[in-house]
Every structure is written in structure tokens, then in C-alpha cells.
mmCIF file of C-alpha atoms and ligand atoms in Angstrom:
data_model
loop_
_atom_site.group_PDB
_atom_site.id
_atom_site.type_symbol
_atom_site.label_atom_id
_atom_site.label_comp_id
_atom_site.label_asym_id
_atom_site.label_seq_id
_atom_site.Cartn_x
_atom_site.Cartn_y
_atom_site.Cartn_z
ATOM 1 C CA MET G 1 1.985 26.926 0.856
ATOM 2 C CA LYS G 2 0.127 23.646 0.986
ATOM 3 C CA LEU G 3 2.437 21.020 2.267
ATOM 4 C CA LEU G 4 2.682 18.371 -1.141
ATOM 5 C CA GLU G 5 2.644 21.679 -3.690
ATOM 6 C CA GLY G 6 5.080 20.949 -6.742
ATOM 7 C CA LYS G 7 4.684 17.472 -5.417
ATOM 8 C CA ARG G 8 5.036 14.453 -7.757
ATOM 9 C CA ALA G 9 3.215 10.935 -6.849
ATOM 10 C CA ALA G 10 2.928 8.060 -8.663
ATOM 11 C CA ILE G 11 0.187 5.603 -6.629
ATOM 12 C CA PHE G 12 0.079 2.010 -6.891
ATOM 13 C CA GLY G 13 -2.968 0.085 -6.293
ATOM 14 C CA VAL G 14 -6.583 2.490 -6.852
ATOM 15 C CA ALA G 15 -9.087 -0.216 -7.167
ATOM 16 C CA ASN G 16 -12.233 1.542 -6.221
ATOM 17 C CA GLU G 17 -13.172 4.914 -4.360
ATOM 18 C CA ARG G 18 -13.229 2.802 -0.709
ATOM 19 C CA SER G 19 -9.323 1.980 -2.145
ATOM 20 C CA ILE G 20 -7.234 3.163 0.536
ATOM 21 C CA ALA G 21 -4.784 3.736 -2.211
ATOM 22 C CA TRP G 22 -7.719 6.282 -3.035
ATOM 23 C CA ALA G 23 -8.308 7.891 0.518
ATOM 24 C CA ILE G 24 -4.433 8.762 0.294
ATOM 25 C CA SER G 25 -4.590 10.393 -3.551
ATOM 26 C CA GLU G 26 -7.811 12.464 -1.888
ATOM 27 C CA ALA G 27 -5.323 13.175 0.418
ATOM 28 C CA PHE G 28 -2.430 14.226 -1.715
ATOM 29 C CA HIS G 29 -4.181 15.776 -4.192
ATOM 30 C CA ALA G 30 -5.939 18.375 -1.684
ATOM 31 C CA GLU G 31 -2.836 18.963 -0.646
ATOM 32 C CA GLY G 32 -1.453 20.355 -3.746
ATOM 33 C CA ALA G 33 0.163 17.175 -5.342
ATOM 34 C CA GLU G 34 0.236 16.226 -9.177
ATOM 35 C CA LEU G 35 -1.036 12.170 -9.244
ATOM 36 C CA ALA G 36 -0.874 9.944 -11.879
ATOM 37 C CA PHE G 37 -2.200 6.282 -11.162
ATOM 38 C CA THR G 38 -1.582 2.694 -12.511
ATOM 39 C CA PHE G 39 -4.369 0.156 -12.590
ATOM 40 C CA ALA G 40 -3.437 -4.116 -12.646
ATOM 41 C CA GLY G 41 -5.908 -5.965 -16.059
ATOM 42 C CA GLU G 42 -8.874 -4.237 -18.146
ATOM 43 C CA VAL G 43 -11.461 -4.859 -15.279
ATOM 44 C CA LEU G 44 -9.846 -2.033 -12.987
ATOM 45 C CA GLU G 45 -9.236 0.620 -15.628
ATOM 46 C CA LYS G 46 -13.611 0.675 -15.866
ATOM 47 C CA ARG G 47 -13.851 1.954 -12.024
ATOM 48 C CA VAL G 48 -10.055 3.946 -11.686
ATOM 49 C CA ARG G 49 -10.529 6.264 -15.165
ATOM 50 C CA PRO G 50 -13.477 7.717 -13.899
ATOM 51 C CA LEU G 51 -11.549 8.675 -10.067
ATOM 52 C CA ALA G 52 -8.273 9.363 -11.774
ATOM 53 C CA GLU G 53 -10.807 11.517 -14.188
ATOM 54 C CA GLY G 54 -9.181 15.219 -13.332
ATOM 55 C CA ILE G 55 -6.843 14.457 -10.758
ATOM 56 C CA GLY G 56 -4.056 12.912 -12.423
ATOM 57 C CA SER G 57 -3.027 10.420 -15.631
ATOM 58 C CA ILE G 58 -3.346 6.643 -15.195
ATOM 59 C CA LEU G 59 -0.837 3.623 -16.667
ATOM 60 C CA PRO G 60 -1.433 0.206 -16.826
ATOM 61 C CA CYS G 61 0.995 -2.193 -13.875
ATOM 62 C CA ASP G 62 0.090 -5.541 -13.681
ATOM 63 C CA VAL G 63 3.325 -5.362 -11.110
ATOM 64 C CA THR G 64 3.869 -9.552 -11.814
ATOM 65 C CA LYS G 65 4.818 -8.000 -15.091
ATOM 66 C CA ASP G 66 8.560 -6.334 -15.256
ATOM 67 C CA GLU G 67 7.873 -4.995 -18.987
ATOM 68 C CA GLU G 68 4.960 -2.956 -17.055
ATOM 69 C CA VAL G 69 6.495 -1.680 -14.113
ATOM 70 C CA GLU G 70 9.172 -0.623 -16.424
ATOM 71 C CA LYS G 71 7.094 0.651 -19.442
ATOM 72 C CA VAL G 72 5.434 2.890 -16.262
ATOM 73 C CA PHE G 73 8.713 4.798 -14.856
ATOM 74 C CA ALA G 74 9.595 5.570 -18.484
ATOM 75 C CA THR G 75 6.594 6.791 -18.855
ATOM 76 C CA LEU G 76 6.757 9.111 -16.101
ATOM 77 C CA LYS G 77 10.261 9.713 -16.686
ATOM 78 C CA GLN G 78 9.125 11.009 -20.304
ATOM 79 C CA GLU G 79 6.067 13.192 -18.812
ATOM 80 C CA TRP G 80 7.441 14.128 -15.334
ATOM 81 C CA GLY G 81 10.901 14.262 -15.658
ATOM 82 C CA GLY G 82 10.858 13.082 -12.392
ATOM 83 C CA ILE G 83 9.135 11.803 -9.322
ATOM 84 C CA GLU G 84 9.277 12.635 -5.542
ATOM 85 C CA ILE G 85 6.726 10.093 -4.177
ATOM 86 C CA LEU G 86 5.584 6.611 -4.747
ATOM 87 C CA ILE G 87 2.916 4.566 -2.733
ATOM 88 C CA HIS G 88 2.900 1.598 -2.963
ATOM 89 C CA ALA G 89 -0.860 -1.055 -1.333
ATOM 90 C CA ILE G 90 -0.836 -3.466 -3.400
ATOM 91 C CA ALA G 91 -1.603 -7.273 -1.868
ATOM 92 C CA PHE G 92 -2.862 -10.713 -3.737
ATOM 93 C CA ALA G 93 -2.596 -13.828 -2.368
ATOM 94 C CA ASN G 94 -4.775 -16.919 -3.705
ATOM 95 C CA LYS G 95 -8.439 -16.990 -1.976
ATOM 96 C CA GLU G 96 -7.755 -20.846 -1.014
ATOM 97 C CA ASP G 97 -4.679 -19.400 0.367
ATOM 98 C CA LEU G 98 -6.972 -16.936 3.003
ATOM 99 C CA SER G 99 -9.244 -19.875 3.520
ATOM 100 C CA ASN G 100 -7.030 -23.000 4.481
ATOM 101 C CA PRO G 101 -5.207 -24.142 6.907
ATOM 102 C CA TYR G 102 -1.751 -21.791 6.445
ATOM 103 C CA VAL G 103 0.364 -25.716 6.963
ATOM 104 C CA GLN G 104 -1.436 -26.300 3.390
ATOM 105 C CA THR G 105 -0.058 -23.515 1.007
ATOM 106 C CA SER G 106 0.970 -24.381 -1.935
ATOM 107 C CA ARG G 107 4.868 -23.240 -3.395
ATOM 108 C CA ALA G 108 3.229 -21.698 -6.259
ATOM 109 C CA GLY G 109 0.471 -20.031 -3.538
ATOM 110 C CA PHE G 110 3.204 -19.212 -1.611
ATOM 111 C CA HIS G 111 5.831 -17.689 -3.849
ATOM 112 C CA LEU G 112 2.552 -16.031 -5.840
ATOM 113 C CA ALA G 113 1.478 -13.852 -2.523
ATOM 114 C CA MET G 114 5.121 -13.234 -1.934
ATOM 115 C CA ASP G 115 5.885 -11.859 -5.299
ATOM 116 C CA VAL G 116 2.780 -9.161 -5.059
ATOM 117 C CA SER G 117 2.833 -8.304 -2.613
ATOM 118 C CA ALA G 118 6.396 -8.271 -1.013
ATOM 119 C CA TYR G 119 9.052 -8.186 -3.952
ATOM 120 C CA SER G 120 6.338 -5.842 -5.757
ATOM 121 C CA LEU G 121 8.108 -2.933 -3.624
ATOM 122 C CA VAL G 122 11.482 -4.302 -3.965
ATOM 123 C CA ALA G 123 11.157 -3.770 -7.962
ATOM 124 C CA LEU G 124 9.223 -0.511 -8.276
ATOM 125 C CA ALA G 125 11.603 1.243 -5.649
ATOM 126 C CA ARG G 126 14.725 -0.083 -7.767
ATOM 127 C CA HIS G 127 12.658 1.849 -10.865
ATOM 128 C CA ALA G 128 11.575 4.745 -8.546
ATOM 129 C CA ALA G 129 15.664 5.710 -7.090
ATOM 130 C CA PRO G 130 16.616 7.303 -10.617
ATOM 131 C CA LEU G 131 13.422 9.211 -10.813
ATOM 132 C CA MET G 132 13.861 10.393 -7.213
ATOM 133 C CA GLU G 133 17.093 11.215 -7.000
ATOM 134 C CA GLY G 134 18.700 14.457 -6.405
ATOM 135 C CA ARG G 135 15.538 15.323 -4.206
ATOM 136 C CA LYS G 136 13.766 14.197 -1.419
ATOM 137 C CA GLY G 137 12.073 11.499 -2.274
ATOM 138 C CA SER G 138 9.407 9.207 0.397
ATOM 139 C CA ILE G 139 8.147 5.661 -0.792
ATOM 140 C CA LEU G 140 5.079 4.003 1.476
ATOM 141 C CA THR G 141 3.564 0.645 1.330
ATOM 142 C CA LEU G 142 0.845 -0.402 3.443
ATOM 143 C CA THR G 143 0.866 -3.619 5.978
ATOM 144 C CA TYR G 144 -1.389 -5.556 8.459
ATOM 145 C CA MET G 145 -0.701 -6.535 11.998
ATOM 146 C CA GLY G 146 -0.689 -10.014 10.373
ATOM 147 C CA ALA G 147 2.762 -9.600 9.682
ATOM 148 C CA GLU G 148 3.573 -9.981 13.599
ATOM 149 C CA LYS G 149 0.894 -11.700 15.116
ATOM 150 C CA VAL G 150 -0.869 -14.593 14.208
ATOM 151 C CA ILE G 151 -4.676 -13.310 12.461
ATOM 152 C CA PRO G 152 -6.389 -16.758 11.430
ATOM 153 C CA ASN G 153 -7.097 -16.491 7.979
ATOM 154 C CA TYR G 154 -4.203 -14.122 7.255
ATOM 155 C CA ASN G 155 -1.746 -16.994 6.215
ATOM 156 C CA VAL G 156 0.695 -16.500 3.703
ATOM 157 C CA MET G 157 -0.406 -13.147 3.437
ATOM 158 C CA GLY G 158 1.183 -12.291 7.014
ATOM 159 C CA VAL G 159 3.990 -13.851 6.025
ATOM 160 C CA ALA G 160 4.192 -12.298 2.663
ATOM 161 C CA LYS G 161 3.761 -8.841 5.109
ATOM 162 C CA ALA G 162 6.389 -10.046 7.563
ATOM 163 C CA ALA G 163 8.467 -9.844 4.365
ATOM 164 C CA LEU G 164 7.735 -6.761 3.280
ATOM 165 C CA GLU G 165 7.827 -4.945 6.718
ATOM 166 C CA ALA G 166 11.990 -6.144 6.914
ATOM 167 C CA SER G 167 12.098 -4.931 3.096
ATOM 168 C CA VAL G 168 11.132 -1.626 4.007
ATOM 169 C CA ARG G 169 13.906 -1.393 6.493
ATOM 170 C CA TYR G 170 16.585 -2.920 4.244
ATOM 171 C CA LEU G 171 15.458 -0.660 0.917
ATOM 172 C CA ALA G 172 15.579 2.323 3.814
ATOM 173 C CA HIS G 173 18.644 1.502 4.465
ATOM 174 C CA ASP G 174 19.863 1.641 0.964
ATOM 175 C CA LEU G 175 18.102 4.713 -0.343
ATOM 176 C CA GLY G 176 18.857 6.666 2.828
ATOM 177 C CA PRO G 177 21.959 8.323 1.264
ATOM 178 C CA LYS G 178 20.277 8.887 -1.925
ATOM 179 C CA GLY G 179 17.774 11.108 0.444
ATOM 180 C CA ILE G 180 14.883 8.936 0.173
ATOM 181 C CA ARG G 181 12.916 7.487 2.287
ATOM 182 C CA VAL G 182 10.956 4.119 2.873
ATOM 183 C CA ASN G 183 8.077 3.409 5.197
ATOM 184 C CA ALA G 184 4.740 1.305 5.476
ATOM 185 C CA ILE G 185 1.858 2.064 7.598
ATOM 186 C CA SER G 186 0.239 -1.013 9.407
ATOM 187 C CA ALA G 187 -3.043 -0.049 8.594
ATOM 188 C CA GLY G 188 -6.760 -1.325 10.920
ATOM 189 C CA PRO G 189 -8.659 -3.114 8.944
ATOM 190 C CA LEU G 190 -10.673 -1.707 6.640
ATOM 191 C CA ARG G 191 -13.920 -2.921 4.126
ATOM 192 C CA THR G 192 -12.108 -2.048 0.906
ATOM 193 C CA LEU G 193 -12.210 -5.248 -2.043
ATOM 194 C CA ALA G 194 -9.328 -6.892 -0.068
ATOM 195 C CA ALA G 195 -11.559 -7.117 3.049
ATOM 196 C CA ALA G 196 -14.743 -8.269 0.450
ATOM 197 C CA GLY G 197 -15.865 -12.019 1.318
ATOM 198 C CA ILE G 198 -13.432 -12.446 4.172
ATOM 199 C CA SER G 199 -16.592 -14.460 6.476
ATOM 200 C CA ASP G 200 -16.649 -12.585 10.060
ATOM 201 C CA PHE G 201 -14.908 -9.217 8.944
ATOM 202 C CA LYS G 202 -18.132 -7.854 11.374
ATOM 203 C CA THR G 203 -17.451 -9.445 14.116
ATOM 204 C CA MET G 204 -13.883 -7.952 13.144
ATOM 205 C CA LEU G 205 -14.921 -5.085 13.431
ATOM 206 C CA HIS G 206 -16.064 -5.426 16.315
ATOM 207 C CA HIS G 207 -13.684 -7.557 17.933
ATOM 208 C CA VAL G 208 -10.936 -4.777 17.477
ATOM 209 C CA ALA G 209 -13.459 -1.398 19.063
ATOM 210 C CA GLU G 210 -13.987 -3.513 22.229
ATOM 211 C CA ARG G 211 -10.424 -3.793 22.326
ATOM 212 C CA ALA G 212 -8.576 -0.321 20.874
ATOM 213 C CA PRO G 213 -7.292 2.039 23.214
ATOM 214 C CA LEU G 214 -9.718 3.923 20.568
ATOM 215 C CA LYS G 215 -12.273 2.155 21.447
ATOM 216 C CA ARG G 216 -12.937 2.280 17.658
ATOM 217 C CA ASN G 217 -12.213 1.107 14.841
ATOM 218 C CA ILE G 218 -9.973 3.875 11.910
ATOM 219 C CA ASP G 219 -11.299 5.382 8.969
ATOM 220 C CA ALA G 220 -9.797 5.137 5.302
ATOM 221 C CA ALA G 221 -8.913 9.162 5.606
ATOM 222 C CA GLU G 222 -7.023 8.698 8.600
ATOM 223 C CA VAL G 223 -4.894 6.895 6.813
ATOM 224 C CA GLY G 224 -4.887 9.080 4.453
ATOM 225 C CA LYS G 225 -3.780 11.910 6.897
ATOM 226 C CA THR G 226 -0.580 9.844 8.057
ATOM 227 C CA ALA G 227 0.096 9.329 4.678
ATOM 228 C CA LEU G 228 0.618 12.958 4.082
ATOM 229 C CA TYR G 229 2.577 12.791 7.387
ATOM 230 C CA LEU G 230 5.347 10.454 5.951
ATOM 231 C CA CYS G 231 5.552 11.853 2.710
ATOM 232 C CA SER G 232 5.488 15.248 2.897
ATOM 233 C CA ASP G 233 8.373 17.667 5.464
ATOM 234 C CA TRP G 234 7.125 16.647 7.859
ATOM 235 C CA GLY G 235 7.705 13.529 8.163
ATOM 236 C CA SER G 236 11.938 14.154 6.809
ATOM 237 C CA ALA G 237 13.543 12.513 9.670
ATOM 238 C CA VAL G 238 11.539 9.814 9.546
ATOM 239 C CA THR G 239 12.170 6.277 7.334
ATOM 240 C CA GLY G 240 12.976 2.681 7.859
ATOM 241 C CA GLU G 241 9.892 2.662 10.356
ATOM 242 C CA VAL G 242 5.968 0.614 10.724
ATOM 243 C CA LEU G 243 3.560 2.834 11.889
ATOM 244 C CA HIS G 244 0.058 1.686 13.024
ATOM 245 C CA VAL G 245 -2.832 3.146 12.137
ATOM 246 C CA ASP G 246 -4.756 1.371 14.378
ATOM 247 C CA ALA G 247 -6.582 2.570 16.828
ATOM 248 C CA GLY G 248 -3.588 1.818 18.741
ATOM 249 C CA TYR G 249 -5.006 -2.001 19.171
ATOM 250 C CA ASN G 250 -1.283 -3.946 18.382
ATOM 251 C CA ILE G 251 -0.426 -2.255 21.678
ATOM 252 C CA MET G 252 -2.409 -4.744 23.473
ATOM 253 C CA GLY G 253 -1.511 -7.535 25.391
ATOM 254 C CA MET G 254 -5.516 -8.828 27.268
HETATM 255 P P1 LIG O 1 -7.543 -3.145 -2.389
HETATM 256 O O1 LIG O 1 -9.124 -4.083 -3.077
HETATM 257 O O2 LIG O 1 -8.974 -1.407 -2.872
HETATM 258 O O3 LIG O 1 -6.146 -2.004 -3.598
HETATM 259 C C1 LIG O 1 -5.779 -3.629 -3.359
HETATM 260 C C2 LIG O 1 -4.673 -3.282 -5.024
HETATM 261 O O4 LIG O 1 -3.806 -4.304 -4.819
HETATM 262 C C3 LIG O 1 -6.035 -3.178 -6.144
HETATM 263 O O5 LIG O 1 -6.125 -2.040 -6.275
HETATM 264 C C4 LIG O 1 -5.329 -3.947 -6.426
HETATM 265 O O6 LIG O 1 -5.624 -3.929 -8.347
HETATM 266 C C5 LIG O 1 -3.940 -4.375 -6.526
HETATM 267 N N1 LIG O 1 -3.049 -5.356 -7.202
HETATM 268 C C6 LIG O 1 -3.619 -6.698 -6.790
HETATM 269 N N2 LIG O 1 -2.561 -7.889 -7.630
HETATM 270 C C7 LIG O 1 -1.942 -6.674 -8.059
HETATM 271 C C8 LIG O 1 -1.062 -7.028 -9.684
HETATM 272 N N3 LIG O 1 -0.398 -7.953 -10.128
HETATM 273 N N4 LIG O 1 -0.549 -5.467 -10.034
HETATM 274 C C9 LIG O 1 -0.839 -4.632 -9.224
HETATM 275 N N5 LIG O 1 -1.612 -4.486 -8.781
HETATM 276 C C10 LIG O 1 -2.000 -5.656 -8.259
HETATM 277 O O7 LIG O 1 -7.870 -2.781 -1.382
HETATM 278 P P2 LIG O 1 -7.295 -2.120 -0.243
HETATM 279 O O8 LIG O 1 -7.501 -2.312 1.295
HETATM 280 O O9 LIG O 1 -6.999 -0.672 -0.050
HETATM 281 O O10 LIG O 1 -5.346 -2.970 -0.307
HETATM 282 C C11 LIG O 1 -4.203 -1.914 -0.072
HETATM 283 C C12 LIG O 1 -3.037 -2.679 0.433
HETATM 284 O O11 LIG O 1 -3.418 -2.506 2.187
HETATM 285 C C13 LIG O 1 -3.047 -3.980 0.547
HETATM 286 O O12 LIG O 1 -1.000 -3.769 0.822
HETATM 287 C C14 LIG O 1 -3.646 -4.458 2.439
HETATM 288 O O13 LIG O 1 -2.714 -5.541 1.803
HETATM 289 C C15 LIG O 1 -3.076 -3.324 2.575
HETATM 290 N N6 LIG O 1 -4.366 -3.460 4.178
HETATM 291 C C16 LIG O 1 -5.572 -3.208 4.048
HETATM 292 C C17 LIG O 1 -6.162 -3.905 5.552
HETATM 293 C C18 LIG O 1 -7.910 -3.899 5.097
HETATM 294 O O14 LIG O 1 -8.438 -4.011 6.644
HETATM 295 N N7 LIG O 1 -7.993 -3.640 3.776
HETATM 296 C C19 LIG O 1 -5.874 -3.363 6.186
HETATM 297 C C20 LIG O 1 -4.199 -2.780 6.751
HETATM 298 C C21 LIG O 1 -3.353 -2.839 5.484
HETATM 299 C C1 LIG O 2 -7.574 -11.129 4.895
HETATM 300 C C2 LIG O 2 -8.088 -12.258 5.082
HETATM 301 C C3 LIG O 2 -7.673 -12.729 5.928
HETATM 302 C C4 LIG O 2 -8.047 -12.040 7.473
HETATM 303 C C5 LIG O 2 -8.184 -10.603 6.644
HETATM 304 C C6 LIG O 2 -7.956 -9.964 5.896
HETATM 305 N N1 LIG O 2 -8.284 -8.902 7.979
HETATM 306 C C7 LIG O 2 -8.145 -8.770 7.323
HETATM 307 C C8 LIG O 2 -7.637 -8.458 5.667
HETATM 308 C C9 LIG O 2 -8.462 -9.497 9.132
HETATM 309 C C10 LIG O 2 -8.112 -7.092 7.604
HETATM 310 C C11 LIG O 2 -7.548 -8.012 4.412
HETATM 311 N N2 LIG O 2 -5.617 -7.443 4.878
HETATM 312 C C12 LIG O 2 -5.480 -6.981 5.257
HETATM 313 C C13 LIG O 2 -5.363 -7.510 3.181
HETATM 314 O O1 LIG O 2 -3.518 -7.603 2.939
HETATM 315 C C14 LIG O 2 -5.920 -8.252 2.139
HETATM 316 C C15 LIG O 2 -5.300 -8.735 1.098
HETATM 317 C C16 LIG O 2 -5.552 -9.885 0.205
HETATM 318 C C17 LIG O 2 -7.206 -10.521 -0.092
HETATM 319 C C18 LIG O 2 -7.571 -11.496 -1.164
HETATM 320 C C19 LIG O 2 -9.412 -11.636 -1.159
HETATM 321 C C20 LIG O 2 -9.666 -11.956 -2.752
HETATM 322 C C21 LIG O 2 -8.037 -12.323 -4.003
HETATM 323 N N3 LIG O 2 -7.293 -12.257 -3.156
HETATM 324 C C22 LIG O 2 -6.522 -11.391 -1.505
HETATM 325 N N4 LIG O 2 -4.919 -11.435 -1.641
HETATM 326 C C23 LIG O 2 -4.816 -10.840 -0.456
HETATM 327 O O2 LIG O 2 -8.889 -13.462 -4.004
#
């Protein structure tokens, strides 16, 4: 029996084959899960459709739009009746807010980063919970060490990730009595679209590989394997947790 046989997962955040959400999807598919993907905007639909083909359905969902969020869950209810797993792998901030000093962040830029990267988990969890009613559910989000420590240029995203991580704990408290677990994976740096255009990303990868206890970077498949643990019965007593998948980098002080 495969680990996720009979489980249905809604995956938010696949942009292309490099996306962390895609690595999670591949791990879930290999373990027998049924998948549904969402995409944000027509440009990404062209990328996501060929990937999803054959392994799952696809639905539009820009998480800043309440009506699109409602529609996705109404469709999932209609098509599947319920879900067991929700993956949230979404983040966005204005480009200039990831290069200017943090102190210059505008009110609008702060709101945008918080809305897309933190509040969206609350909205998705609220809509997913009734679809998970009566069965064991698992909600998983992706975060980064910039929530805990200063990472140059991560700026407003670090603040949004700190809110996201606190949300994981409050959601775990709210939804625990319904049998729904809520966790986060704090992943080490990975070359995805969200990391494209970051100046000196290569230097950052070297910095991590030199200092991390495992003396290397991670790959997306390793995030997939940890997601499998957290979202399957193997993680049945784990909730409200932020689990680092970063070759141990975060434990270092010097
Ligand atoms: P990615 O660019 O492949 O994924 C980001 C996703 O966010 C995209 O699919 C994009 O469509 C989606 N998104 C942005 N705005 C949206 C909106 N308004 N509505 C719906 N979706 C929206 O990059 P990724 O690295 O796979 O990022 C996934 C998650 O992993 C993010 O939360 C990111 O912060 C986190 N993370 C990434 C790294 C890294 O180094 N790449 C490290 C730790 C955590
Ligand atoms: C992002 C910015 C600065 C430093 C960074 C990152 N480091 C890493 C990332 C060191 C690993 C990637 N990351 C963890 C993210 O969460 C990225 C989020 C993101 C990226 C962009 C780029 C394009 C854009 N807006 C973005 N919003 C959020 O316009």
C-alpha cells in the first residue's frame, strides 16, 4: 500500500518544473495521491497545464481574490467531495522591496507581501477545513529562515514569513480539534523562479554549503520527501511545527 493511497491533495504554487510545489507533487504522485493544481494568471496556466496533464486537474486561483479562492473550493467539493491535503507554496513581494533597505517599505508593499504570502494561508485553511471534515487533514506551507534571522534583501518577505510561521501555530490550535494538522517546512535556498534575479544567489548557495553541518545545499526532492512525511500518517502526531530542511544551516551560531 502506497503512503498516500486514496488521499486527495490540492496544490497551490506550481509555476514550473523547478517549483518546490512541483517536487512535492511528484513525491505525492509516486505515493498514490490524487492531485489538483491551481495557477495564478494566464501566463502560468501555459506552464502548469502541460505539467499537470496526466497527473491531475488544474484550476485558476489568484489568492488575493476572494471569489477565485471560493470558486476553487466549490469546484473541489463538487468534483471530489472532500480533500485530505492542502499545499501552500506561495509568496510574493514587490521587486523593489527585495532590494531597497527594509526601512523604505511602503504601506502598499507591506500589505501586498502580507496578503499574498501570509494571509492567503489563513484564507485557504478556512475554506479547506470543511472539506477535510470527518477525516484526518494535513495543511503544509513553505517558509524560509529569513523569518527568524536577518537575510540581506529578504526584507518584507522575512516579516511576512514570520507572520506565516505564527499563523501555522494559531491555525494548528484552531483546527487540531477537527483532526487537521498544520505545519511548515523551512527550506534552504533553491534555484526556483522565486529565487531568480536575486543578486549573488550563487554566492549565497556557496555560503550555505560551506557552513551547513551537511556541507552542501539541499534539492527540491528532499523537500518533497519531508512533505510526504508531514502529510502522511507518518506525521500523525506532528502539528504547529516549522521543520527545517536546510542541511542544518539554521543551527549554526558561528
Ligand atoms: P515559485 O516561483 O516556483 O513558486 C512561487 C509560487 O507563488 C508561484 O507558483 C506563483 O504563481 C505563486 N504566487 C505568487 N503570487 C500569487 C498569487 N497572488 N496567487 C496565487 N499564487 C501566487 O518558487 P518556489 O521557490 O517554489 O516558492 C514556493 C514557496 O517556497 C514560497 O512560499 C517561497 O517563499 C518558499 N521558499 C522558497 C525557497 C527558495 O529558495 N526557492 C526557500 C524557502 C522557502
Ligand atoms: C528572496 C529575496 C532575497 C533573498 C532571498 C530570496 N534568498 C532566498 C530567496 C536568500 C533563498 C527566495 N525565497 C526564499 C523567497 O521566498 C522568495 C520570494 C519572492 C521572490 C520574488 C522575486 C520576484 C518578485 N517578487 C518576489 N516575491 C517574493 O518580483
